[in-house]
Amino acid sequence: MTTLARNFLRPARTPTAVAADAVRVIGLMGVVVAFVLYEPTDAGILAFTLPGLMLPRFVAMRPAADLLFGVILLTAAWSNVYDLYTTVPAWDLVVHFAATGAITVATYLLLAHVRVVAPATGHPGARRSPLVLSPIIGLAVSALWEMVEWAGREFVTDSIYVTYADTIGDMAIGAVGAASAGVLLAVMRLSDPPAGA
């Protein structure tokens, strides 16, 4: 069994870890609720978060970071369902900052687990890696996010709000969130030792 699989199957041992797992269950239940009570596209948006909600378990993210990650992802998805991005001023920017930062942390930890990047612990050189790479990861995540929004508007529903200024603003604030995530990765241990280590 791989380290990632062992991490995923590791039992929750603290109340915070149990709460993080509860957020995953809430995410799954949310898809069902949205399918029954709202539009199928809303259920699809929520289902899109499910793989992301599982990622912290695979990378052995520390329970508090795991919990925060899940709450941020669900907030981003439900904000779309309730149309908060267009009805609450600057909410789009707040969510892009937080979500891109959270996804950058999880992506960096995944890349470190599969030895593509240096772990953000240990000698000072390793701590510089997330400072340099996190904004790059965040911009890539932001670009993918905006492409999915564009594809959703073009091929699924024209109710998705997409403009040039919105896209550039979202990517810019996402890069700031990713750079902030890089600082967190450089100064804090956000993952536990791999299962079996």
Coordinates of C-alpha atoms in Angstrom, one line a residue:
M1 CA 0.0 0.0 0.0
T2 CA 1.3 3.4 -0.9
T3 CA 2.0 6.1 1.7
L4 CA -0.8 8.2 0.2
A5 CA -3.3 5.4 0.7
R6 CA -2.0 4.7 4.3
N7 CA -2.5 8.4 5.1
F8 CA -6.0 8.3 3.7
L9 CA -7.0 5.3 5.8
R10 CA -5.4 6.5 9.0
P11 CA -8.1 6.8 11.7
A12 CA -9.0 10.3 13.0
R13 CA -7.5 10.5 16.5
T14 CA -8.5 14.0 17.7
P15 CA -11.7 15.9 17.9
T16 CA -10.4 18.3 15.2
A17 CA -9.6 15.4 12.9
V18 CA -13.1 14.0 13.4
A19 CA -14.6 17.5 12.6
A20 CA -12.5 17.6 9.4
D21 CA -14.0 14.2 8.4
A22 CA -17.5 15.5 9.3
V23 CA -16.9 18.3 6.8
R24 CA -16.3 15.7 4.1
V25 CA -19.5 13.9 5.0
I26 CA -21.3 17.3 4.9
G27 CA -19.8 17.9 1.5
L28 CA -21.2 14.6 0.2
M29 CA -24.6 15.2 1.8
G30 CA -24.7 18.7 0.3
V31 CA -24.5 17.2 -3.2
V32 CA -27.6 15.0 -2.5
V33 CA -29.5 18.0 -0.9
A34 CA -28.6 20.2 -3.8
F35 CA -29.7 17.6 -6.3
V36 CA -33.1 17.2 -4.6
L37 CA -33.8 20.8 -3.6
Y38 CA -31.9 22.9 -6.1
E39 CA -30.7 22.6 -9.7
P40 CA -28.7 19.7 -11.1
T41 CA -25.9 22.3 -11.9
D42 CA -25.8 23.2 -8.2
A43 CA -25.3 19.5 -7.4
G44 CA -22.6 19.4 -10.0
I45 CA -20.8 22.4 -8.5
L46 CA -20.8 20.8 -5.1
A47 CA -19.7 17.4 -6.5
F48 CA -16.8 19.2 -8.0
T49 CA -15.5 19.9 -4.5
L50 CA -15.5 16.2 -3.4
P51 CA -12.1 15.2 -4.7
G52 CA -10.7 18.3 -3.1
L53 CA -12.2 17.5 0.2
M54 CA -10.4 14.2 0.2
L55 CA -7.0 15.5 -0.7
P56 CA -6.0 16.6 2.8
R57 CA -6.3 13.0 4.1
F58 CA -4.0 11.7 1.3
V59 CA -1.3 14.3 2.2
A60 CA -1.6 13.9 6.0
M61 CA -2.6 17.5 6.4
R62 CA -2.7 18.5 10.1
P63 CA -6.3 18.3 11.4
A64 CA -6.8 22.1 12.0
A65 CA -5.5 22.9 8.5
D66 CA -7.6 20.0 7.1
L67 CA -10.8 21.4 8.8
L68 CA -10.1 24.9 7.5
F69 CA -9.4 23.6 4.0
G70 CA -12.8 21.8 3.9
V71 CA -14.7 24.8 5.3
I72 CA -13.1 27.0 2.6
L73 CA -13.9 24.6 -0.2
L74 CA -17.5 24.2 0.9
T75 CA -17.9 27.9 1.4
A76 CA -16.6 28.5 -2.2
A77 CA -19.1 26.0 -3.6
W78 CA -22.2 27.0 -1.6
S79 CA -21.4 30.7 -2.4
N80 CA -22.1 29.8 -6.0
V81 CA -25.3 27.9 -5.2
Y82 CA -26.6 31.0 -3.2
D83 CA -25.3 33.5 -5.8
L84 CA -23.1 35.3 -3.2
Y85 CA -20.4 36.1 -5.8
T86 CA -22.7 38.5 -7.6
T87 CA -24.8 39.7 -4.6
V88 CA -22.2 40.4 -1.9
P89 CA -19.6 43.0 -2.8
A90 CA -16.0 41.7 -2.9
W91 CA -17.1 38.2 -1.8
D92 CA -15.6 36.8 -5.0
L93 CA -12.2 38.2 -4.1
V94 CA -12.3 37.0 -0.5
V95 CA -13.2 33.5 -1.6
H96 CA -10.6 33.4 -4.4
F97 CA -7.9 34.6 -1.9
A98 CA -8.8 31.9 0.6
A99 CA -9.6 29.1 -1.7
T100 CA -6.6 29.5 -4.0
G101 CA -4.4 29.7 -0.9
A102 CA -5.9 26.6 0.6
I103 CA -5.7 24.6 -2.7
T104 CA -2.1 25.8 -3.1
V105 CA -1.2 24.4 0.3
A106 CA -2.8 21.0 -0.5
T107 CA -1.2 20.9 -3.9
Y108 CA 2.2 21.7 -2.6
L109 CA 1.9 19.0 0.1
L110 CA 0.8 16.5 -2.5
L111 CA 3.8 17.4 -4.8
A112 CA 6.1 17.1 -1.8
H113 CA 4.6 13.7 -0.9
V114 CA 5.3 12.4 -4.4
R115 CA 8.8 14.0 -4.4
V116 CA 8.2 16.5 -7.1
V117 CA 9.1 19.5 -4.8
A118 CA 11.1 19.7 -1.6
P119 CA 9.2 19.3 1.6
A120 CA 8.7 22.7 3.3
T121 CA 10.5 21.5 6.4
G122 CA 14.1 20.9 7.3
H123 CA 17.0 23.1 6.1
P124 CA 16.5 26.8 5.2
G125 CA 16.8 26.0 1.5
A126 CA 13.8 23.8 1.7
R127 CA 11.8 26.5 3.4
R128 CA 12.4 28.8 0.5
S129 CA 10.9 26.4 -2.0
P130 CA 7.2 27.1 -1.1
L131 CA 7.9 30.9 -1.1
V132 CA 9.0 30.6 -4.8
L133 CA 6.7 27.8 -6.0
S134 CA 3.4 28.6 -4.2
P135 CA 2.6 31.7 -6.3
I136 CA 3.3 29.6 -9.5
I137 CA 1.0 26.9 -8.2
G138 CA -1.6 29.4 -7.3
L139 CA -1.6 31.1 -10.7
A140 CA -1.9 27.7 -12.3
V141 CA -4.8 26.8 -10.0
S142 CA -6.4 30.2 -10.8
A143 CA -6.1 29.7 -14.5
L144 CA -7.7 26.3 -14.3
W145 CA -10.5 27.7 -12.1
E146 CA -11.2 30.4 -14.6
M147 CA -11.2 28.0 -17.5
V148 CA -13.8 25.8 -15.7
E149 CA -15.9 28.9 -15.1
W150 CA -15.7 29.9 -18.7
A151 CA -16.5 26.3 -19.9
G152 CA -19.5 26.3 -17.5
R153 CA -20.8 29.5 -18.9
E154 CA -20.3 28.5 -22.5
F155 CA -21.5 24.9 -22.3
V156 CA -23.7 24.5 -19.2
T157 CA -25.4 27.7 -18.1
D158 CA -25.1 31.4 -18.9
S159 CA -25.9 32.3 -15.3
I160 CA -22.2 31.9 -14.4
Y161 CA -20.7 35.4 -14.2
V162 CA -17.6 35.7 -16.4
T163 CA -16.0 38.9 -17.6
Y164 CA -12.4 39.8 -18.5
A165 CA -12.0 42.1 -15.5
D166 CA -13.5 39.5 -13.2
T167 CA -11.1 36.8 -14.5
I168 CA -8.0 39.0 -14.2
G169 CA -9.0 40.2 -10.7
D170 CA -9.7 36.6 -9.5
M171 CA -6.4 35.4 -10.8
A172 CA -4.5 38.4 -9.2
I173 CA -6.1 37.9 -5.8
G174 CA -5.6 34.2 -6.1
A175 CA -1.9 34.7 -6.6
V176 CA -1.8 36.9 -3.5
G177 CA -3.6 34.1 -1.6
A178 CA -1.1 31.5 -3.0
A179 CA 1.9 33.7 -1.9
S180 CA 0.4 33.9 1.6
A181 CA 0.1 30.1 1.5
G182 CA 3.7 29.9 0.6
V183 CA 4.6 31.9 3.7
L184 CA 2.5 29.6 5.9
L185 CA 4.2 26.5 4.4
A186 CA 7.6 28.0 5.0
V187 CA 6.9 28.9 8.7
M188 CA 4.4 26.2 9.9
R189 CA 4.3 22.4 9.7
L190 CA 1.0 21.8 7.9
S191 CA 1.2 18.1 7.5
D192 CA 1.9 15.2 9.9
P193 CA 4.5 12.6 9.3
P194 CA 3.3 10.0 6.7
A195 CA 1.4 7.0 8.1
G196 CA 3.8 4.2 9.0
A197 CA 6.7 6.6 9.3

